[in-house]
Tab-separated table of C-alpha atoms and ligand atoms in Angstrom:
chain	number	residue	atom	x	y	z
A	1	MET	CA	117.223	111.137	186.014
A	2	ALA	CA	116.816	108.786	183.056
A	3	VAL	CA	114.784	108.423	179.864
A	4	GLY	CA	111.559	106.480	180.454
A	5	ILE	CA	110.442	103.841	177.970
A	6	PHE	CA	106.903	102.585	178.327
A	7	ASP	CA	104.959	99.652	176.899
A	8	SER	CA	102.005	97.602	178.072
A	9	GLY	CA	104.320	94.585	178.220
A	10	LEU	CA	107.350	93.131	176.498
A	11	GLY	CA	106.964	94.695	173.022
A	12	GLY	CA	108.753	97.934	173.881
A	13	LEU	CA	111.867	95.890	174.616
A	14	THR	CA	112.361	95.625	170.830
A	15	VAL	CA	112.677	99.418	170.828
A	16	TRP	CA	114.708	99.635	174.060
A	17	ASP	CA	117.184	97.027	172.784
A	18	VAL	CA	118.145	99.085	169.729
A	19	VAL	CA	117.870	102.463	171.467
A	20	ALA	CA	120.122	101.410	174.380
A	21	LYS	CA	122.775	100.119	171.953
A	22	ARG	CA	122.543	103.304	169.874
A	23	LEU	CA	122.764	105.527	173.001
A	24	PRO	CA	124.981	103.617	175.473
A	25	GLU	CA	125.681	106.771	177.495
A	26	VAL	CA	121.965	107.364	178.251
A	27	PRO	CA	120.350	105.835	181.362
A	28	PHE	CA	116.869	104.297	180.902
A	29	VAL	CA	113.940	103.147	182.988
A	30	TYR	CA	111.761	100.589	181.174
A	31	TYR	CA	108.233	100.237	182.526
A	32	ALA	CA	105.957	97.358	181.467
A	33	ASP	CA	102.342	97.669	182.604
A	34	SER	CA	102.045	93.889	182.466
A	35	ALA	CA	99.203	93.810	185.021
A	36	ASN	CA	96.971	95.586	182.489
A	37	ALA	CA	98.309	94.116	179.213
A	38	PRO	CA	97.237	93.707	176.519
A	39	TYR	CA	96.080	97.248	175.817
A	40	GLY	CA	95.074	96.486	172.226
A	41	VAL	CA	91.660	95.102	173.146
A	42	ARG	CA	90.743	97.963	175.516
A	43	THR	CA	88.682	101.100	174.837
A	44	ALA	CA	90.372	104.377	173.885
A	45	ASP	CA	89.441	105.972	177.238
A	46	ASP	CA	90.782	103.036	179.174
A	47	ILE	CA	94.079	103.097	177.239
A	48	PHE	CA	94.355	106.850	177.760
A	49	ALA	CA	93.818	106.534	181.542
A	50	LEU	CA	96.360	103.695	181.892
A	51	THR	CA	98.946	105.422	179.704
A	52	LYS	CA	98.555	108.751	181.489
A	53	SER	CA	99.063	107.201	184.914
A	54	ALA	CA	102.104	105.196	183.728
A	55	VAL	CA	103.695	108.298	182.194
A	56	GLU	CA	102.998	110.327	185.337
A	57	ALA	CA	104.616	107.597	187.445
A	58	LEU	CA	107.740	107.715	185.248
A	59	TRP	CA	107.853	111.518	185.423
A	60	ALA	CA	107.565	111.265	189.230
A	61	ASP	CA	110.392	108.703	189.196
A	62	GLY	CA	112.683	111.353	187.636
A	63	CYS	CA	112.278	110.603	183.922
A	64	ASP	CA	111.778	114.029	182.349
A	65	LEU	CA	111.401	112.432	178.914
A	66	VAL	CA	109.117	109.426	178.427
A	67	VAL	CA	108.925	107.522	175.136
A	68	LEU	CA	105.730	105.574	174.499
A	69	ALA	CA	107.219	102.431	172.944
A	70	CYS	CA	103.684	101.171	172.413
A	71	ASN	CA	101.686	102.149	169.347
A	72	THR	CA	98.402	101.353	171.064
A	73	ALA	CA	99.221	103.774	173.891
A	74	ALA	CA	100.612	106.399	171.495
A	75	ALA	CA	97.713	106.148	169.023
A	76	ASN	CA	95.111	106.552	171.744
A	77	SER	CA	96.851	108.938	174.143
A	78	LEU	CA	99.765	110.934	172.763
A	79	ARG	CA	97.905	113.753	171.032
A	80	ARG	CA	95.374	113.904	173.896
A	81	MET	CA	98.124	114.161	176.532
A	82	GLN	CA	100.120	116.728	174.583
A	83	GLU	CA	97.037	118.845	173.856
A	84	ALA	CA	96.020	118.787	177.545
A	85	GLY	CA	99.521	120.109	178.363
A	86	VAL	CA	102.400	118.387	180.152
A	87	PRO	CA	104.056	119.681	183.350
A	88	PRO	CA	106.967	122.131	182.929
A	89	GLY	CA	110.231	120.406	181.986
A	90	LYS	CA	108.484	117.108	181.154
A	91	ARG	CA	108.016	115.578	177.689
A	92	VAL	CA	106.236	112.580	176.224
A	93	LEU	CA	107.009	111.264	172.737
A	94	GLY	CA	105.559	108.325	170.818
A	95	VAL	CA	106.868	105.670	168.446
A	96	PHE	CA	104.188	106.407	165.884
A	97	VAL	CA	105.321	109.658	164.345
A	98	PRO	CA	108.950	108.740	163.466
A	99	LEU	CA	107.634	105.713	161.610
A	100	ILE	CA	105.304	107.833	159.515
A	101	GLU	CA	108.093	110.315	158.867
A	102	ALA	CA	110.311	107.477	157.616
A	103	LEU	CA	107.551	106.171	155.392
A	104	THR	CA	106.927	109.611	153.925
A	105	GLU	CA	110.656	110.372	153.690
A	106	ARG	CA	110.430	113.497	155.792
A	107	ARG	CA	112.893	114.704	158.349
A	108	TRP	CA	112.006	114.488	162.034
A	109	GLY	CA	109.840	117.521	162.874
A	110	ASP	CA	109.383	118.673	159.253
A	111	GLN	CA	106.367	121.039	159.424
A	112	SER	CA	105.900	121.648	155.672
A	113	PRO	CA	102.504	120.950	154.020
A	114	PRO	CA	101.591	117.404	152.932
A	115	ARG	CA	103.017	116.300	149.599
A	116	GLU	CA	102.986	113.331	147.219
A	117	VAL	CA	105.238	110.467	148.251
A	118	ALA	CA	106.643	107.439	146.456
A	119	VAL	CA	104.546	104.749	148.157
A	120	LYS	CA	100.855	104.759	147.295
A	121	HIS	CA	99.580	101.493	148.811
A	122	VAL	CA	100.459	100.826	152.433
A	123	ALA	CA	99.438	97.909	154.618
A	124	LEU	CA	99.232	98.617	158.346
A	125	PHE	CA	99.404	95.738	160.823
A	126	ALA	CA	98.522	96.790	164.361
A	127	THR	CA	96.393	95.979	167.396
A	128	PRO	CA	92.600	96.375	167.167
A	129	ALA	CA	92.728	99.557	169.330
A	130	THR	CA	95.439	101.143	167.151
A	131	VAL	CA	93.480	100.369	163.989
A	132	SER	CA	90.205	101.725	165.360
A	133	SER	CA	91.890	104.936	166.594
A	134	ARG	CA	92.700	105.785	162.928
A	135	ALA	CA	95.682	107.729	164.323
A	136	PHE	CA	98.006	106.316	161.675
A	137	GLN	CA	95.803	107.516	158.818
A	138	ARG	CA	95.382	110.922	160.511
A	139	GLU	CA	99.100	111.484	161.108
A	140	LEU	CA	99.857	110.265	157.589
A	141	ALA	CA	97.336	112.700	156.078
A	142	PHE	CA	99.182	115.599	157.788
A	143	ARG	CA	102.315	114.649	155.815
A	144	ALA	CA	101.379	112.895	152.588
A	145	ILE	CA	98.687	113.014	149.935
A	146	GLY	CA	97.249	110.201	147.843
A	147	VAL	CA	98.361	107.309	150.038
A	148	ASP	CA	95.930	104.427	150.323
A	149	VAL	CA	96.176	102.673	153.713
A	150	GLU	CA	94.618	99.275	154.388
A	151	ALA	CA	94.705	98.426	158.086
A	152	GLN	CA	94.621	94.911	159.475
A	153	ALA	CA	93.732	94.491	163.154
A	154	CYS	CA	95.912	91.606	164.299
A	155	GLY	CA	93.844	90.102	167.092
A	156	GLY	CA	95.579	87.565	169.332
A	157	VAL	CA	99.178	88.183	168.273
A	158	VAL	CA	100.254	90.201	171.337
A	159	ASP	CA	98.699	87.663	173.747
A	160	ALA	CA	100.503	84.800	171.995
A	161	ILE	CA	103.864	86.637	172.178
A	162	GLU	CA	103.356	87.580	175.851
A	163	GLU	CA	102.504	83.932	176.592
A	164	GLY	CA	105.643	82.801	174.724
A	165	ASP	CA	103.586	80.835	172.180
A	166	LEU	CA	105.533	81.767	169.045
A	167	ILE	CA	104.018	78.992	166.949
A	168	LEU	CA	100.559	80.483	167.491
A	169	ALA	CA	101.886	84.050	166.992
A	170	GLU	CA	103.438	83.084	163.637
A	171	ALA	CA	100.306	81.277	162.454
A	172	LEU	CA	98.179	84.294	163.388
A	173	ALA	CA	100.587	86.697	161.631
A	174	ARG	CA	100.334	84.623	158.416
A	175	SER	CA	96.555	84.571	158.569
A	176	HIS	CA	96.456	88.353	159.138
A	177	VAL	CA	98.681	88.855	156.066
A	178	ASP	CA	96.287	86.654	154.041
A	179	ALA	CA	93.320	88.711	155.245
A	180	LEU	CA	95.125	91.947	154.344
A	181	LYS	CA	96.009	90.678	150.872
A	182	ARG	CA	92.355	89.925	150.174
A	183	LYS	CA	91.668	93.643	150.741
A	184	MET	CA	94.883	95.004	149.163
A	185	PRO	CA	96.518	92.414	146.874
A	186	MET	CA	99.634	94.464	146.046
A	187	PRO	CA	100.844	96.641	148.929
A	188	GLU	CA	104.125	98.441	148.199
A	189	ALA	CA	105.008	98.874	151.848
A	190	ALA	CA	103.900	97.352	155.108
A	191	VAL	CA	104.120	98.950	158.521
A	192	LEU	CA	104.502	96.782	161.617
A	193	GLY	CA	102.594	99.187	163.845
A	194	CYS	CA	103.023	97.315	167.121
A	195	THR	CA	106.287	97.049	169.017
A	196	HIS	CA	105.664	93.329	169.646
A	197	TYR	CA	105.712	92.515	165.919
A	198	PRO	CA	109.469	92.868	165.177
A	199	MET	CA	109.638	89.437	166.846
A	200	LEU	CA	107.757	88.229	163.745
A	201	GLN	CA	109.405	90.458	161.156
A	202	GLU	CA	110.679	87.552	159.057
A	203	VAL	CA	107.274	85.862	159.103
A	204	PHE	CA	105.560	89.065	157.935
A	205	GLN	CA	108.223	89.633	155.239
A	206	GLU	CA	107.979	86.068	153.956
A	207	ALA	CA	104.170	86.083	153.882
A	208	LEU	CA	104.076	89.493	152.168
A	209	GLY	CA	106.764	88.645	149.603
A	210	PRO	CA	110.194	90.166	148.886
A	211	GLU	CA	108.822	93.064	146.818
A	212	VAL	CA	107.050	94.587	149.867
A	213	LYS	CA	109.201	96.917	151.979
A	214	VAL	CA	108.480	96.187	155.635
A	215	PHE	CA	108.937	99.131	158.024
A	216	SER	CA	109.549	98.294	161.643
A	217	GLN	CA	110.147	100.773	164.392
A	218	ALA	CA	113.175	100.063	166.534
A	219	GLN	CA	115.894	101.498	164.285
A	220	ILE	CA	113.769	104.429	163.172
A	221	VAL	CA	112.892	105.350	166.759
A	222	ALA	CA	116.523	104.991	167.892
A	223	GLU	CA	117.645	107.488	165.239
A	224	SER	CA	114.824	109.904	166.106
A	225	LEU	CA	115.630	109.732	169.795
A	226	ALA	CA	119.350	110.257	169.150
A	227	ASP	CA	118.461	113.311	167.083
A	228	TYR	CA	116.070	114.609	169.773
A	229	LEU	CA	118.663	114.175	172.553
A	230	THR	CA	121.311	115.955	170.499
A	231	ARG	CA	118.977	118.929	170.325
A	232	HIS	CA	117.787	118.561	173.969
A	233	PRO	CA	120.778	117.106	175.842
A	234	GLN	CA	119.344	118.138	179.223
A	235	MET	CA	116.563	115.518	178.773
A	236	ALA	CA	118.992	112.576	178.708
A	237	GLY	CA	120.044	112.514	182.357
A	238	THR	CA	123.264	111.103	183.690
A	239	GLY	CA	124.411	107.614	184.574
A	240	GLU	CA	124.140	104.455	182.562
A	241	GLY	CA	122.279	101.194	182.317
A	242	THR	CA	118.572	100.381	182.556
A	243	ARG	CA	116.176	99.666	185.400
A	244	PHE	CA	113.281	97.379	184.414
A	245	LEU	CA	109.997	97.917	186.275
A	246	THR	CA	106.694	96.091	185.940
A	247	SER	CA	103.230	96.350	187.456
A	248	GLY	CA	102.912	92.574	187.027
A	249	ASP	CA	104.694	89.606	188.582
A	250	PRO	CA	108.438	90.399	188.274
A	251	ALA	CA	109.526	86.732	188.112
A	252	ARG	CA	107.084	85.937	185.318
A	253	VAL	CA	107.853	89.141	183.392
A	254	SER	CA	111.637	88.602	183.753
A	255	GLN	CA	111.229	85.092	182.376
A	256	GLY	CA	109.184	86.373	179.425
A	257	ALA	CA	111.661	89.200	178.741
A	258	THR	CA	114.641	86.853	178.877
A	259	ARG	CA	112.937	84.544	176.367
A	260	PHE	CA	111.902	87.547	174.219
A	261	LEU	CA	115.396	89.109	173.973
A	262	ARG	CA	117.333	85.838	174.396
A	263	ARG	CA	119.423	87.233	177.250
A	264	GLN	CA	118.960	87.706	180.966
A	265	ILE	CA	116.645	90.637	181.838
A	266	GLU	CA	115.653	91.244	185.454
A	267	PHE	CA	112.426	93.142	186.234
A	268	VAL	CA	111.486	94.444	189.687
A	269	LYS	CA	108.053	95.425	191.008
A	270	ALA	CA	107.148	99.038	190.191
B	301	DGL	N1	103.204	96.747	171.980
B	301	DGL	C1	101.938	97.424	171.881
B	301	DGL	C2	101.896	98.249	170.613
B	301	DGL	O1	102.932	98.676	170.105
B	301	DGL	C3	100.695	96.612	171.935
B	301	DGL	C4	100.516	95.737	173.067
B	301	DGL	C5	99.134	95.563	173.618
B	301	DGL	O2	98.149	95.265	172.929
B	301	DGL	O3	99.108	95.697	174.825
B	301	DGL	O4	100.835	98.515	170.114
Protein backbone atom coordinates (compact mmCIF):
# COMPACT_ATOMS: atom_id res chain seq x y z
CA MET A 1 0.00 0.00 0.00
CA ALA A 2 1.22 3.49 -0.88
CA VAL A 3 -0.10 7.02 -1.36
CA GLY A 4 -1.15 7.66 -4.97
CA ILE A 5 -0.25 10.93 -6.67
CA PHE A 6 -2.00 11.67 -9.92
CA ASP A 7 -1.49 14.20 -12.71
CA SER A 8 -2.25 14.26 -16.41
CA GLY A 9 1.49 14.42 -17.06
CA LEU A 10 4.67 15.78 -15.53
CA GLY A 11 3.25 18.73 -13.53
CA GLY A 12 2.40 16.69 -10.44
CA LEU A 13 6.10 15.87 -10.10
CA THR A 14 6.55 19.40 -8.69
CA VAL A 15 4.23 18.34 -5.87
CA TRP A 16 5.65 14.81 -5.51
CA ASP A 17 9.21 16.17 -5.29
CA VAL A 18 8.46 18.30 -2.23
CA VAL A 19 6.01 15.83 -0.66
CA ALA A 20 8.45 12.89 -0.92
CA LYS A 21 11.22 14.95 0.71
CA ARG A 22 8.85 16.12 3.45
CA LEU A 23 7.58 12.55 4.07
CA PRO A 24 10.56 10.25 3.35
CA GLU A 25 8.99 7.37 5.29
CA VAL A 26 5.87 7.29 3.06
CA PRO A 27 5.78 5.11 -0.08
CA PHE A 28 4.25 6.68 -3.22
CA VAL A 29 2.91 5.64 -6.59
CA TYR A 30 2.99 8.49 -9.14
CA TYR A 31 0.66 8.06 -12.10
CA ALA A 32 0.90 10.29 -15.19
CA ASP A 33 -1.95 9.91 -17.68
CA SER A 34 0.38 11.09 -20.43
CA ALA A 35 -1.61 9.31 -23.17
CA ASN A 36 -4.51 11.70 -22.52
CA ALA A 37 -2.60 14.89 -21.57
CA PRO A 38 -3.17 17.76 -21.63
CA TYR A 39 -6.43 17.73 -19.70
CA GLY A 40 -6.74 21.53 -19.66
CA VAL A 41 -8.30 21.75 -23.11
CA ARG A 42 -10.86 18.96 -22.53
CA THR A 43 -14.51 19.22 -21.46
CA ALA A 44 -15.50 18.89 -17.79
CA ASP A 45 -17.19 15.51 -18.42
CA ASP A 46 -14.17 14.18 -20.24
CA ILE A 47 -11.83 15.29 -17.43
CA PHE A 48 -14.15 13.75 -14.84
CA ALA A 49 -14.24 10.39 -16.68
CA LEU A 50 -10.45 10.26 -17.12
CA THR A 51 -9.75 11.32 -13.54
CA LYS A 52 -12.25 8.85 -12.09
CA SER A 53 -10.75 5.92 -13.99
CA ALA A 54 -7.18 6.92 -13.02
CA VAL A 55 -8.14 7.21 -9.35
CA GLU A 56 -9.95 3.87 -9.45
CA ALA A 57 -6.87 2.26 -11.01
CA LEU A 58 -4.70 3.63 -8.18
CA TRP A 59 -7.18 2.45 -5.55
CA ALA A 60 -7.13 -1.01 -7.19
CA ASP A 61 -3.32 -0.91 -7.13
CA GLY A 62 -3.46 -0.62 -3.31
CA CYS A 63 -3.33 3.16 -2.83
CA ASP A 64 -6.05 3.85 -0.26
CA LEU A 65 -5.32 7.58 -0.45
CA VAL A 66 -4.99 9.31 -3.82
CA VAL A 67 -3.92 12.95 -4.15
CA LEU A 68 -4.97 14.74 -7.32
CA ALA A 69 -1.79 16.71 -8.01
CA CYS A 70 -3.55 18.29 -10.97
CA ASN A 71 -5.75 21.35 -10.54
CA THR A 72 -7.60 20.64 -13.78
CA ALA A 73 -8.57 17.17 -12.54
CA ALA A 74 -9.37 18.44 -9.03
CA ALA A 75 -11.39 21.44 -10.23
CA ASN A 76 -13.52 19.33 -12.53
CA SER A 77 -13.80 16.08 -10.58
CA LEU A 78 -13.03 16.23 -6.87
CA ARG A 79 -16.34 17.52 -5.54
CA ARG A 80 -18.24 15.32 -8.02
CA MET A 81 -16.33 12.19 -6.97
CA GLN A 82 -16.64 12.92 -3.27
CA GLU A 83 -20.36 13.70 -3.54
CA ALA A 84 -20.98 10.46 -5.47
CA GLY A 85 -19.28 8.60 -2.59
CA VAL A 86 -15.95 6.76 -2.54
CA PRO A 87 -15.54 3.06 -1.66
CA PRO A 88 -15.05 2.19 2.04
CA GLY A 89 -11.50 2.84 3.26
CA LYS A 90 -10.58 4.86 0.15
CA ARG A 91 -9.97 8.62 -0.04
CA VAL A 92 -9.29 11.17 -2.75
CA LEU A 93 -7.91 14.63 -1.99
CA GLY A 94 -7.04 17.52 -4.30
CA VAL A 95 -4.33 20.17 -4.49
CA PHE A 96 -6.86 22.96 -4.84
CA VAL A 97 -8.26 23.31 -1.35
CA PRO A 98 -4.98 23.61 0.64
CA LEU A 99 -3.95 26.43 -1.66
CA ILE A 100 -7.14 28.34 -0.99
CA GLU A 101 -6.78 27.71 2.73
CA ALA A 102 -3.25 29.16 2.62
CA LEU A 103 -4.46 32.18 0.69
CA THR A 104 -7.27 32.79 3.16
CA GLU A 105 -5.04 32.02 6.16
CA ARG A 106 -7.27 29.27 7.46
CA ARG A 107 -6.21 26.02 9.01
CA TRP A 108 -6.64 22.80 7.05
CA GLY A 109 -10.27 21.67 7.46
CA ASP A 110 -11.46 24.87 9.18
CA GLN A 111 -15.28 24.73 8.82
CA SER A 112 -16.12 28.20 10.21
CA PRO A 113 -18.19 30.66 8.10
CA PRO A 114 -16.49 32.81 5.44
CA ARG A 115 -14.77 35.93 6.72
CA GLU A 116 -12.84 38.96 5.46
CA VAL A 117 -9.22 38.26 4.58
CA ALA A 118 -6.18 40.45 4.00
CA VAL A 119 -5.87 40.00 0.23
CA LYS A 120 -8.62 41.59 -1.84
CA HIS A 121 -7.32 41.30 -5.42
CA VAL A 122 -6.14 37.87 -6.54
CA ALA A 123 -4.87 36.80 -9.94
CA LEU A 124 -5.42 33.15 -10.84
CA PHE A 125 -3.30 31.54 -13.55
CA ALA A 126 -4.58 28.12 -14.58
CA THR A 127 -5.53 25.93 -17.53
CA PRO A 128 -8.60 26.84 -19.61
CA ALA A 129 -10.61 23.95 -18.07
CA THR A 130 -9.73 25.00 -14.50
CA VAL A 131 -10.72 28.60 -15.23
CA SER A 132 -14.02 27.65 -16.86
CA SER A 133 -14.92 25.29 -13.98
CA ARG A 134 -14.98 28.34 -11.64
CA ALA A 135 -14.06 25.88 -8.86
CA PHE A 136 -11.45 28.25 -7.45
CA GLN A 137 -13.95 31.10 -7.07
CA ARG A 138 -16.52 28.70 -5.56
CA GLU A 139 -14.15 27.20 -2.99
CA LEU A 140 -12.84 30.67 -2.16
CA ALA A 141 -16.38 31.99 -1.59
CA PHE A 142 -16.94 29.23 1.02
CA ARG A 143 -14.03 30.67 3.04
CA ALA A 144 -13.61 34.36 2.32
CA ILE A 145 -15.73 37.40 1.56
CA GLY A 146 -14.94 40.41 -0.59
CA VAL A 147 -12.12 38.87 -2.61
CA ASP A 148 -11.96 39.88 -6.25
CA VAL A 149 -10.52 37.09 -8.45
CA GLU A 150 -9.36 37.68 -12.01
CA ALA A 151 -8.64 34.41 -13.79
CA GLN A 152 -6.29 34.04 -16.74
CA ALA A 153 -6.58 30.88 -18.83
CA CYS A 154 -3.00 30.09 -19.81
CA GLY A 155 -3.45 28.30 -23.12
CA GLY A 156 -0.41 26.49 -24.51
CA VAL A 157 1.81 26.56 -21.41
CA VAL A 158 1.30 22.92 -20.37
CA ASP A 159 1.92 21.65 -23.93
CA ALA A 160 5.15 23.66 -24.15
CA ILE A 161 6.39 22.29 -20.79
CA GLU A 162 5.46 18.70 -21.70
CA GLU A 163 7.31 19.14 -25.01
CA GLY A 164 10.35 20.53 -23.15
CA ASP A 165 10.10 23.88 -24.97
CA LEU A 166 10.84 26.17 -22.02
CA ILE A 167 11.55 29.19 -24.20
CA LEU A 168 8.01 29.03 -25.57
CA ALA A 169 6.56 28.28 -22.09
CA GLU A 170 8.29 31.36 -20.63
CA ALA A 171 7.17 33.61 -23.49
CA LEU A 172 3.59 32.39 -23.09
CA ALA A 173 3.70 32.90 -19.30
CA ARG A 174 4.84 36.53 -19.80
CA SER A 175 2.10 37.20 -22.32
CA HIS A 176 -0.52 35.69 -19.96
CA VAL A 177 0.71 37.98 -17.16
CA ASP A 178 0.39 40.97 -19.53
CA ALA A 179 -3.16 39.93 -20.42
CA LEU A 180 -4.03 39.54 -16.73
CA LYS A 181 -2.60 42.96 -15.86
CA ARG A 182 -4.80 44.59 -18.49
CA LYS A 183 -7.81 43.22 -16.56
CA MET A 184 -6.39 43.67 -13.03
CA PRO A 185 -3.49 46.15 -12.99
CA MET A 186 -2.59 45.73 -9.30
CA PRO A 187 -3.11 42.19 -8.00
CA GLU A 188 -1.92 41.71 -4.41
CA ALA A 189 -1.48 37.97 -4.77
CA ALA A 190 -1.20 35.54 -7.63
CA VAL A 191 -2.04 31.86 -7.54
CA LEU A 192 -0.23 29.43 -9.83
CA GLY A 193 -3.21 27.11 -10.15
CA CYS A 194 -1.55 24.43 -12.27
CA THR A 195 1.07 22.02 -11.00
CA HIS A 196 3.14 22.54 -14.17
CA TYR A 197 3.64 26.25 -13.44
CA PRO A 198 6.16 26.06 -10.54
CA MET A 199 8.64 25.35 -13.36
CA LEU A 200 8.00 28.99 -14.35
CA GLN A 201 7.65 30.49 -10.89
CA GLU A 202 10.51 32.96 -11.37
CA VAL A 203 9.14 34.08 -14.73
CA PHE A 204 5.68 34.70 -13.23
CA GLN A 205 7.20 36.53 -10.22
CA GLU A 206 9.40 38.72 -12.40
CA ALA A 207 6.58 39.60 -14.81
CA LEU A 208 4.17 40.33 -11.94
CA GLY A 209 6.67 42.40 -9.94
CA PRO A 210 8.16 41.95 -6.45
CA GLU A 211 5.14 43.42 -4.63
CA VAL A 212 2.88 40.53 -5.75
CA LYS A 213 2.93 37.47 -3.47
CA VAL A 214 2.98 34.38 -5.67
CA PHE A 215 1.38 31.26 -4.15
CA SER A 216 2.48 27.94 -5.56
CA GLN A 217 1.30 24.58 -4.39
CA ALA A 218 4.06 22.10 -3.66
CA GLN A 219 5.05 23.27 -0.17
CA ILE A 220 1.48 23.99 0.86
CA VAL A 221 0.29 20.56 -0.28
CA ALA A 222 3.23 18.82 1.42
CA GLU A 223 2.31 20.42 4.76
CA SER A 224 -1.38 19.57 4.32
CA LEU A 225 -0.58 15.97 3.48
CA ALA A 226 1.79 15.65 6.44
CA ASP A 227 -0.98 16.98 8.67
CA TYR A 228 -3.55 14.62 7.13
CA LEU A 229 -1.29 11.57 7.55
CA THR A 230 -0.58 12.47 11.17
CA ARG A 231 -4.32 12.35 11.78
CA HIS A 232 -4.87 9.27 9.54
CA PRO A 233 -1.64 7.25 9.82
CA GLN A 234 -3.31 4.10 8.47
CA MET A 235 -3.61 5.80 5.04
CA ALA A 236 0.17 6.12 4.59
CA GLY A 237 1.07 2.48 3.99
CA THR A 238 4.42 0.91 4.64
CA GLY A 239 7.65 0.75 2.67
CA GLU A 240 9.54 3.54 1.00
CA GLY A 241 10.36 5.02 -2.36
CA THR A 242 8.18 5.79 -5.38
CA ARG A 243 6.96 3.81 -8.37
CA PHE A 244 6.35 5.96 -11.47
CA LEU A 245 3.61 4.76 -13.83
CA THR A 246 2.40 6.26 -17.10
CA SER A 247 -0.30 5.50 -19.65
CA GLY A 248 2.01 6.96 -22.31
CA ASP A 249 5.36 5.90 -23.74
CA PRO A 250 7.58 5.19 -20.69
CA ALA A 251 10.85 6.07 -22.46
CA ARG A 252 9.53 9.43 -23.64
CA VAL A 253 7.89 10.23 -20.28
CA SER A 254 11.05 9.23 -18.35
CA GLN A 255 13.09 11.54 -20.57
CA GLY A 256 10.65 14.41 -20.00
CA ALA A 257 10.55 13.79 -16.23
CA THR A 258 14.34 13.64 -15.99
CA ARG A 259 14.59 16.98 -17.82
CA PHE A 260 11.75 18.43 -15.69
CA LEU A 261 13.26 17.51 -12.29
CA ARG A 262 16.91 17.56 -13.45
CA ARG A 263 17.57 14.06 -12.11
CA GLN A 264 16.99 10.54 -13.33
CA ILE A 265 13.33 9.44 -13.09
CA GLU A 266 12.26 6.09 -14.53
CA PHE A 267 8.62 5.54 -15.55
CA VAL A 268 7.12 2.15 -16.42
CA LYS A 269 3.96 1.37 -18.39
CA ALA A 270 0.84 1.39 -16.21
N1 LIG B 1 -0.93 19.97 -14.18
C1 LIG B 1 -2.32 20.15 -14.49
C2 LIG B 1 -2.94 21.14 -13.52
O1 LIG B 1 -2.47 21.28 -12.39
C3 LIG B 1 -2.69 20.58 -15.87
C4 LIG B 1 -2.20 19.78 -16.97
C5 LIG B 1 -3.09 19.60 -18.16
O2 LIG B 1 -3.63 20.54 -18.76
O3 LIG B 1 -3.18 18.43 -18.49
O4 LIG B 1 -3.91 21.76 -13.85
